[in-house]
PDB file of C-alpha atoms in Angstrom:
ATOM      1  CA  MET A 152      99.750  72.132 105.132  1.00  0.00           C
ATOM      2  CA  SER A 153     101.127  68.766 106.243  1.00  0.00           C
ATOM      3  CA  GLU A 154     101.333  65.802 103.910  1.00  0.00           C
ATOM      4  CA  THR A 155      99.476  62.522 104.300  1.00  0.00           C
ATOM      5  CA  VAL A 156     101.730  59.594 105.123  1.00  0.00           C
ATOM      6  CA  THR A 157     101.131  56.237 103.491  1.00  0.00           C
ATOM      7  CA  GLN A 158     102.833  53.462 105.424  1.00  0.00           C
ATOM      8  CA  VAL A 159     104.529  51.053 103.005  1.00  0.00           C
ATOM      9  CA  SER A 160     106.016  48.631 105.499  1.00  0.00           C
ATOM     10  CA  ASP A 161     107.428  48.558 109.027  1.00  0.00           C
ATOM     11  CA  THR A 162     110.750  49.923 107.788  1.00  0.00           C
ATOM     12  CA  GLU A 163     109.720  51.993 104.783  1.00  0.00           C
ATOM     13  CA  GLN A 164     107.374  54.943 104.434  1.00  0.00           C
ATOM     14  CA  LYS A 165     106.900  57.936 102.219  1.00  0.00           C
ATOM     15  CA  ILE A 166     108.879  60.998 103.211  1.00  0.00           C
ATOM     16  CA  VAL A 167     106.906  63.438 105.356  1.00  0.00           C
ATOM     17  CA  ARG A 168     107.449  67.149 104.808  1.00  0.00           C
ATOM     18  CA  SER A 169     105.505  69.333 107.210  1.00  0.00           C
ATOM     19  CA  ARG A 170     106.086  73.040 107.750  1.00  0.00           C
ATOM     20  CA  THR A 171     107.428  74.401 111.019  1.00  0.00           C
ATOM     21  CA  CYS A 172     104.852  76.311 113.034  1.00  0.00           C
ATOM     22  CA  GLY A 173     106.362  76.604 116.506  1.00  0.00           C
ATOM     23  CA  CYS A 174     109.495  76.618 118.641  1.00  0.00           C
ATOM     24  CA  ARG A 175     109.926  75.768 122.316  1.00  0.00           C
ATOM     25  CA  ASP A 176     112.140  74.404 125.087  1.00  0.00           C
ATOM     26  CA  PHE A 177     115.567  76.031 124.846  1.00  0.00           C
ATOM     27  CA  TYR A 178     118.086  74.030 126.880  1.00  0.00           C
ATOM     28  CA  ILE A 179     121.761  74.727 127.591  1.00  0.00           C
ATOM     29  CA  ALA A 180     124.432  72.239 128.702  1.00  0.00           C
ATOM     30  CA  LYS A 181     127.931  73.311 129.730  1.00  0.00           C
ATOM     31  CA  LEU A 182     130.785  71.323 128.203  1.00  0.00           C
ATOM     32  CA  THR A 183     133.421  70.032 130.590  1.00  0.00           C
ATOM     33  CA  GLN A 184     135.506  68.351 127.887  1.00  0.00           C
ATOM     34  CA  ASN A 185     135.679  68.868 124.150  1.00  0.00           C
ATOM     35  CA  ASP A 186     138.876  67.502 122.654  1.00  0.00           C
ATOM     36  CA  ALA A 187     140.107  64.675 120.464  1.00  0.00           C
ATOM     37  CA  LYS A 188     139.810  62.213 123.353  1.00  0.00           C
ATOM     38  CA  ALA A 189     136.290  62.844 124.628  1.00  0.00           C
ATOM     39  CA  TYR A 190     133.175  64.998 124.525  1.00  0.00           C
ATOM     40  CA  VAL A 191     131.475  65.510 127.893  1.00  0.00           C
ATOM     41  CA  ALA A 192     128.488  67.749 128.632  1.00  0.00           C
ATOM     42  CA  GLU A 193     126.808  68.486 131.949  1.00  0.00           C
ATOM     43  CA  THR A 194     123.109  67.871 132.558  1.00  0.00           C
ATOM     44  CA  PRO A 195     121.138  70.385 130.469  1.00  0.00           C
ATOM     45  CA  VAL A 196     119.196  73.189 132.157  1.00  0.00           C
ATOM     46  CA  LYS A 197     116.215  75.000 130.689  1.00  0.00           C
ATOM     47  CA  LEU A 198     116.933  78.527 129.600  1.00  0.00           C
ATOM     48  CA  ALA A 199     113.904  80.800 129.206  1.00  0.00           C
ATOM     49  CA  ARG A 200     110.599  80.623 127.375  1.00  0.00           C
ATOM     50  CA  ALA A 201     111.327  80.316 123.670  1.00  0.00           C
ATOM     51  CA  ILE A 202     110.049  82.821 121.130  1.00  0.00           C
ATOM     52  CA  LYS A 203     112.191  82.231 118.068  1.00  0.00           C
ATOM     53  CA  ALA A 204     115.375  80.477 116.933  1.00  0.00           C
ATOM     54  CA  LYS A 205     117.271  81.758 113.907  1.00  0.00           C
ATOM     55  CA  VAL A 206     119.915  79.360 112.609  1.00  0.00           C
ATOM     56  CA  ASP A 207     122.377  80.174 109.846  1.00  0.00           C
ATOM     57  CA  GLU A 208     124.536  77.239 108.804  1.00  0.00           C
ATOM     58  CA  LYS A 209     127.520  78.444 106.803  1.00  0.00           C
ATOM     59  CA  TRP A 210     129.449  76.509 104.170  1.00  0.00           C
ATOM     60  CA  SER A 211     132.047  77.609 101.642  1.00  0.00           C
ATOM     61  CA  SER A 212     133.003  75.953  98.384  1.00  0.00           C
ATOM     62  CA  GLU A 213     136.156  76.094  96.299  1.00  0.00           C
ATOM     63  CA  LYS A 214     136.574  74.849  92.765  1.00  0.00           C
ATOM     64  CA  ILE A 215     139.743  73.088  91.622  1.00  0.00           C
ATOM     65  CA  TYR A 216     140.455  73.396  87.901  1.00  0.00           C
ATOM     66  CA  SER A 217     142.379  71.240  85.454  1.00  0.00           C
ATOM     67  CA  ASP A 218     142.263  70.643  81.690  1.00  0.00           C
ATOM     68  CA  ASP A 219     140.329  73.867  81.233  1.00  0.00           C
ATOM     69  CA  GLY A 220     137.474  72.621  83.407  1.00  0.00           C
ATOM     70  CA  THR A 221     136.308  71.986  86.962  1.00  0.00           C
ATOM     71  CA  GLU A 222     138.090  68.959  88.383  1.00  0.00           C
ATOM     72  CA  GLU A 223     136.489  69.015  91.830  1.00  0.00           C
ATOM     73  CA  VAL A 224     134.459  71.174  94.198  1.00  0.00           C
ATOM     74  CA  ILE A 225     135.608  71.185  97.820  1.00  0.00           C
ATOM     75  CA  ASN A 226     132.947  72.065 100.395  1.00  0.00           C
ATOM     76  CA  SER A 227     133.924  73.225 103.870  1.00  0.00           C
ATOM     77  CA  TYR A 228     131.771  73.759 106.960  1.00  0.00           C
ATOM     78  CA  GLU A 229     132.508  77.168 108.491  1.00  0.00           C
ATOM     79  CA  GLY A 230     130.160  77.126 111.472  1.00  0.00           C
ATOM     80  CA  THR A 231     126.614  77.801 112.566  1.00  0.00           C
ATOM     81  CA  GLU A 232     125.436  81.206 113.723  1.00  0.00           C
ATOM     82  CA  ILE A 233     122.439  81.078 116.054  1.00  0.00           C
ATOM     83  CA  GLU A 234     120.172  83.735 117.535  1.00  0.00           C
ATOM     84  CA  LEU A 235     117.713  82.804 120.272  1.00  0.00           C
ATOM     85  CA  GLU A 236     114.879  85.140 121.168  1.00  0.00           C
ATOM     86  CA  VAL A 237     113.465  84.522 124.644  1.00  0.00           C
ATOM     87  CA  ASN A 238     110.921  86.174 126.897  1.00  0.00           C
ATOM     88  CA  ALA A 239     113.419  87.158 129.627  1.00  0.00           C
ATOM     89  CA  LEU A 240     116.768  86.267 131.155  1.00  0.00           C
ATOM     90  CA  ALA A 241     117.455  85.721 134.839  1.00  0.00           C
ATOM     91  CA  PRO A 242     120.888  86.447 136.337  1.00  0.00           C
ATOM     92  CA  GLN A 243     121.451  82.680 136.527  1.00  0.00           C
ATOM     93  CA  ASP A 244     120.884  82.455 132.751  1.00  0.00           C
ATOM     94  CA  ARG A 245     123.464  85.171 132.129  1.00  0.00           C
ATOM     95  CA  GLN A 246     125.956  83.315 134.295  1.00  0.00           C
ATOM     96  CA  ILE A 247     125.558  80.174 132.166  1.00  0.00           C
ATOM     97  CA  LEU A 248     125.521  81.935 128.806  1.00  0.00           C
ATOM     98  CA  PHE A 249     128.153  84.626 129.259  1.00  0.00           C
ATOM     99  CA  GLY A 250     130.273  83.504 132.201  1.00  0.00           C
ATOM    100  CA  GLN A 251     129.273  86.540 134.292  1.00  0.00           C
ATOM    101  CA  LEU A 252     129.522  86.421 138.079  1.00  0.00           C
ATOM    102  CA  TYR A 253     126.278  85.966 140.016  1.00  0.00           C
ATOM    103  CA  GLU A 254     126.940  85.935 143.744  1.00  0.00           C
ATOM    104  CA  ASN A 255     124.929  86.887 146.830  1.00  0.00           C
ATOM    105  CA  GLY A 256     122.226  88.395 144.651  1.00  0.00           C
ATOM    106  CA  PHE A 257     124.627  90.595 142.654  1.00  0.00           C
ATOM    107  CA  LEU A 258     125.263  90.184 138.926  1.00  0.00           C
ATOM    108  CA  VAL A 259     128.724  91.524 138.053  1.00  0.00           C
ATOM    109  CA  LYS A 260     129.853  92.007 134.451  1.00  0.00           C
ATOM    110  CA  THR A 261     133.517  92.585 133.618  1.00  0.00           C
ATOM    111  CA  ALA A 262     135.546  93.050 130.446  1.00  0.00           C
ATOM    112  CA  ASP A 263     137.298  89.788 131.314  1.00  0.00           C
ATOM    113  CA  ASP A 264     134.145  87.650 131.270  1.00  0.00           C
ATOM    114  CA  LYS A 265     134.486  84.611 129.027  1.00  0.00           C
ATOM    115  CA  ALA A 266     131.447  82.763 127.716  1.00  0.00           C
ATOM    116  CA  PRO A 267     131.696  79.044 128.511  1.00  0.00           C
ATOM    117  CA  GLU A 268     131.559  76.384 125.833  1.00  0.00           C
ATOM    118  CA  VAL A 269     128.047  74.933 125.689  1.00  0.00           C
ATOM    119  CA  ALA A 270     125.645  72.751 123.737  1.00  0.00           C
ATOM    120  CA  VAL A 271     122.171  74.098 122.924  1.00  0.00           C
ATOM    121  CA  GLY A 272     119.000  72.127 122.238  1.00  0.00           C
ATOM    122  CA  TRP A 273     115.377  72.860 121.361  1.00  0.00           C
ATOM    123  CA  ARG A 274     112.408  71.465 119.432  1.00  0.00           C
ATOM    124  CA  GLU A 275     110.339  72.818 116.569  1.00  0.00           C
ATOM    125  CA  ARG A 276     106.664  71.981 116.150  1.00  0.00           C
ATOM    126  CA  LYS A 277     105.344  70.907 112.758  1.00  0.00           C
ATOM    127  CA  LEU A 278     101.888  71.503 111.311  1.00  0.00           C
ATOM    128  CA  ASN A 279     101.168  67.790 111.635  1.00  0.00           C
ATOM    129  CA  GLY A 280     101.637  67.983 115.418  1.00  0.00           C
ATOM    130  CA  LYS A 281     105.023  66.227 115.442  1.00  0.00           C
ATOM    131  CA  TYR A 282     108.349  67.792 116.483  1.00  0.00           C
ATOM    132  CA  ASP A 283     111.842  68.180 115.087  1.00  0.00           C
ATOM    133  CA  PHE A 284     114.285  67.777 117.994  1.00  0.00           C
ATOM    134  CA  LYS A 285     117.757  69.380 117.821  1.00  0.00           C
ATOM    135  CA  TRP A 286     121.087  69.673 119.626  1.00  0.00           C
ATOM    136  CA  LEU A 287     124.036  71.786 118.484  1.00  0.00           C
ATOM    137  CA  TYR A 288     127.104  70.183 120.035  1.00  0.00           C
ATOM    138  CA  ALA A 289     129.551  72.999 120.713  1.00  0.00           C
ATOM    139  CA  GLY A 290     129.687  76.772 120.698  1.00  0.00           C
ATOM    140  CA  LYS A 291     129.727  79.990 122.683  1.00  0.00           C
ATOM    141  CA  PHE A 292     127.299  82.859 123.215  1.00  0.00           C
ATOM    142  CA  ALA A 293     130.194  85.301 123.125  1.00  0.00           C
ATOM    143  CA  GLU A 294     128.421  87.976 121.093  1.00  0.00           C
ATOM    144  CA  GLY A 295     126.471  89.212 124.087  1.00  0.00           C
ATOM    145  CA  ILE A 296     122.814  90.153 124.236  1.00  0.00           C
ATOM    146  CA  SER A 297     120.471  92.506 122.441  1.00  0.00           C
ATOM    147  CA  GLU A 298     117.920  94.149 124.709  1.00  0.00           C
ATOM    148  CA  GLU A 299     115.979  97.350 125.162  1.00  0.00           C
ATOM    149  CA  ALA A 300     113.569  98.924 127.594  1.00  0.00           C
ATOM    150  CA  SER A 301     111.133 101.768 127.088  1.00  0.00           C
ATOM    151  CA  THR A 302     108.892 103.852 129.279  1.00  0.00           C
ATOM    152  CA  LYS A 303     105.260 102.915 129.772  1.00  0.00           C
ATOM    153  CA  GLU A 304     103.117 104.832 127.299  1.00  0.00           C
ATOM    154  CA  GLY A 305      99.490 104.337 128.220  1.00  0.00           C
ATOM    155  CA  LYS A 306      99.775 100.580 128.040  1.00  0.00           C
ATOM    156  CA  LEU A 307     102.382  97.964 128.804  1.00  0.00           C
ATOM    157  CA  SER A 308     104.923  97.219 126.064  1.00  0.00           C
ATOM    158  CA  PRO A 309     106.681  93.983 127.044  1.00  0.00           C
ATOM    159  CA  THR A 310     110.106  93.446 125.471  1.00  0.00           C
ATOM    160  CA  THR A 311     112.107  90.326 124.631  1.00  0.00           C
ATOM    161  CA  LYS A 312     115.794  89.376 124.769  1.00  0.00           C
ATOM    162  CA  SER A 313     117.972  88.016 121.965  1.00  0.00           C
ATOM    163  CA  VAL A 314     121.266  86.181 122.435  1.00  0.00           C
ATOM    164  CA  LYS A 315     123.670  85.355 119.624  1.00  0.00           C
ATOM    165  CA  GLY A 316     126.166  82.532 119.499  1.00  0.00           C
ATOM    166  CA  SER A 317     128.683  80.888 117.212  1.00  0.00           C
ATOM    167  CA  PHE A 318     128.702  77.107 117.039  1.00  0.00           C
ATOM    168  CA  TYR A 319     131.137  74.712 115.409  1.00  0.00           C
ATOM    169  CA  GLU A 320     132.097  71.056 115.090  1.00  0.00           C
ATOM    170  CA  ARG A 321     133.263  69.229 118.199  1.00  0.00           C
ATOM    171  CA  SER A 322     136.838  67.968 118.307  1.00  0.00           C
ATOM    172  CA  LEU A 323     136.071  64.281 118.883  1.00  0.00           C
ATOM    173  CA  ASP A 324     134.505  63.442 115.516  1.00  0.00           C
ATOM    174  CA  ASN A 325     133.728  66.759 113.773  1.00  0.00           C
ATOM    175  CA  ALA A 326     129.988  66.323 114.408  1.00  0.00           C
ATOM    176  CA  TYR A 327     128.256  69.660 114.941  1.00  0.00           C
ATOM    177  CA  GLU A 328     124.541  68.843 115.152  1.00  0.00           C
ATOM    178  CA  ILE A 329     122.200  65.948 115.867  1.00  0.00           C
ATOM    179  CA  SER A 330     118.447  65.980 115.265  1.00  0.00           C
ATOM    180  CA  VAL A 331     115.431  63.708 115.060  1.00  0.00           C
ATOM    181  CA  ASP A 332     112.435  64.496 112.854  1.00  0.00           C
ATOM    182  CA  GLU A 333     109.606  62.720 114.631  1.00  0.00           C
ATOM    183  CA  SER A 334     107.456  62.772 111.478  1.00  0.00           C
ATOM    184  CA  ASN A 335     109.813  60.443 109.615  1.00  0.00           C
ATOM    185  CA  LEU A 336     110.521  57.788 112.238  1.00  0.00           C
ATOM    186  CA  VAL A 337     109.778  54.192 111.246  1.00  0.00           C
ATOM    187  CA  THR A 338     109.354  51.125 113.437  1.00  0.00           C
ATOM    188  CA  GLU A 339     113.034  50.202 113.440  1.00  0.00           C
ATOM    189  CA  ASP A 340     114.159  53.666 114.559  1.00  0.00           C
ATOM    190  CA  THR A 341     113.924  52.523 118.176  1.00  0.00           C
ATOM    191  CA  LYS A 342     116.933  54.465 119.514  1.00  0.00           C
ATOM    192  CA  ALA A 343     115.737  57.736 118.012  1.00  0.00           C
ATOM    193  CA  ALA A 344     112.212  57.135 119.335  1.00  0.00           C
ATOM    194  CA  GLU A 345     113.610  56.481 122.813  1.00  0.00           C
ATOM    195  CA  ALA A 346     115.827  59.567 122.624  1.00  0.00           C
ATOM    196  CA  ILE A 347     112.983  62.006 121.945  1.00  0.00           C
ATOM    197  CA  GLU A 348     111.100  60.713 124.979  1.00  0.00           C
ATOM    198  CA  ASN A 349     113.750  62.429 127.128  1.00  0.00           C
ATOM    199  CA  TRP A 350     115.521  64.594 124.582  1.00  0.00           C
ATOM    200  CA  PHE A 351     116.574  67.273 127.052  1.00  0.00           C
ATOM    201  CA  SER A 352     117.770  64.957 129.811  1.00  0.00           C
ATOM    202  CA  LYS A 353     121.209  64.944 128.179  1.00  0.00           C
ATOM    203  CA  VAL A 354     123.000  65.987 125.009  1.00  0.00           C
ATOM    204  CA  GLN A 355     121.970  63.150 122.726  1.00  0.00           C
ATOM    205  CA  GLU A 356     124.187  60.762 120.748  1.00  0.00           C
ATOM    206  CA  LYS A 357     123.278  58.587 117.760  1.00  0.00           C
ATOM    207  CA  ASN A 358     124.049  55.374 119.627  1.00  0.00           C
ATOM    208  CA  GLY A 359     122.853  56.526 123.030  1.00  0.00           C
ATOM    209  CA  GLY A 360     126.419  57.294 124.071  1.00  0.00           C
ATOM    210  CA  LEU A 361     129.868  57.928 122.666  1.00  0.00           C
ATOM    211  CA  GLY A 362     131.910  55.107 121.268  1.00  0.00           C
TER     212      GLY A 362
END
């Protein structure tokens, strides 16, 4: 059940916490540059109809001891594992995700295929009708695809496809994700409000662009 928001002022409001109840619009953007000098992504393309996104953000911690006690705890980001479940994949989708050859109507898979570096974006619907918009900046769907098919047994049994990827921080500034929770925007959040109007037109940046 979503919470009621009481507006305090133009720039201050109570925090809104609304449960997720939907997922849609998976987009993929190939990266053409990801190094210490620049981060450049191509125009995103829509993948397939979204069913579910499972995201596992992994951190590790290490304690440093001195004087018979904990002096400091060092936290380290290890990466984000993601699994996207979609209704179906076209050969063109497999070319983008896994680097497989699609030419003259033929899809050719080889042991030498290398998944390209990509960014992935989507949005999650909240119970209050608002959305949480997301982009993961850099990663690869190098773990392949999980799929199955079965014979027709009296009635149709449609199947789905699941793709798994490993994502990590980009080289430019160590950022690994950007998101906008529409429920918590205030009047002065003009750049974020503008960004979600065309969230999938490009891989979004906090200031509208790098730099």
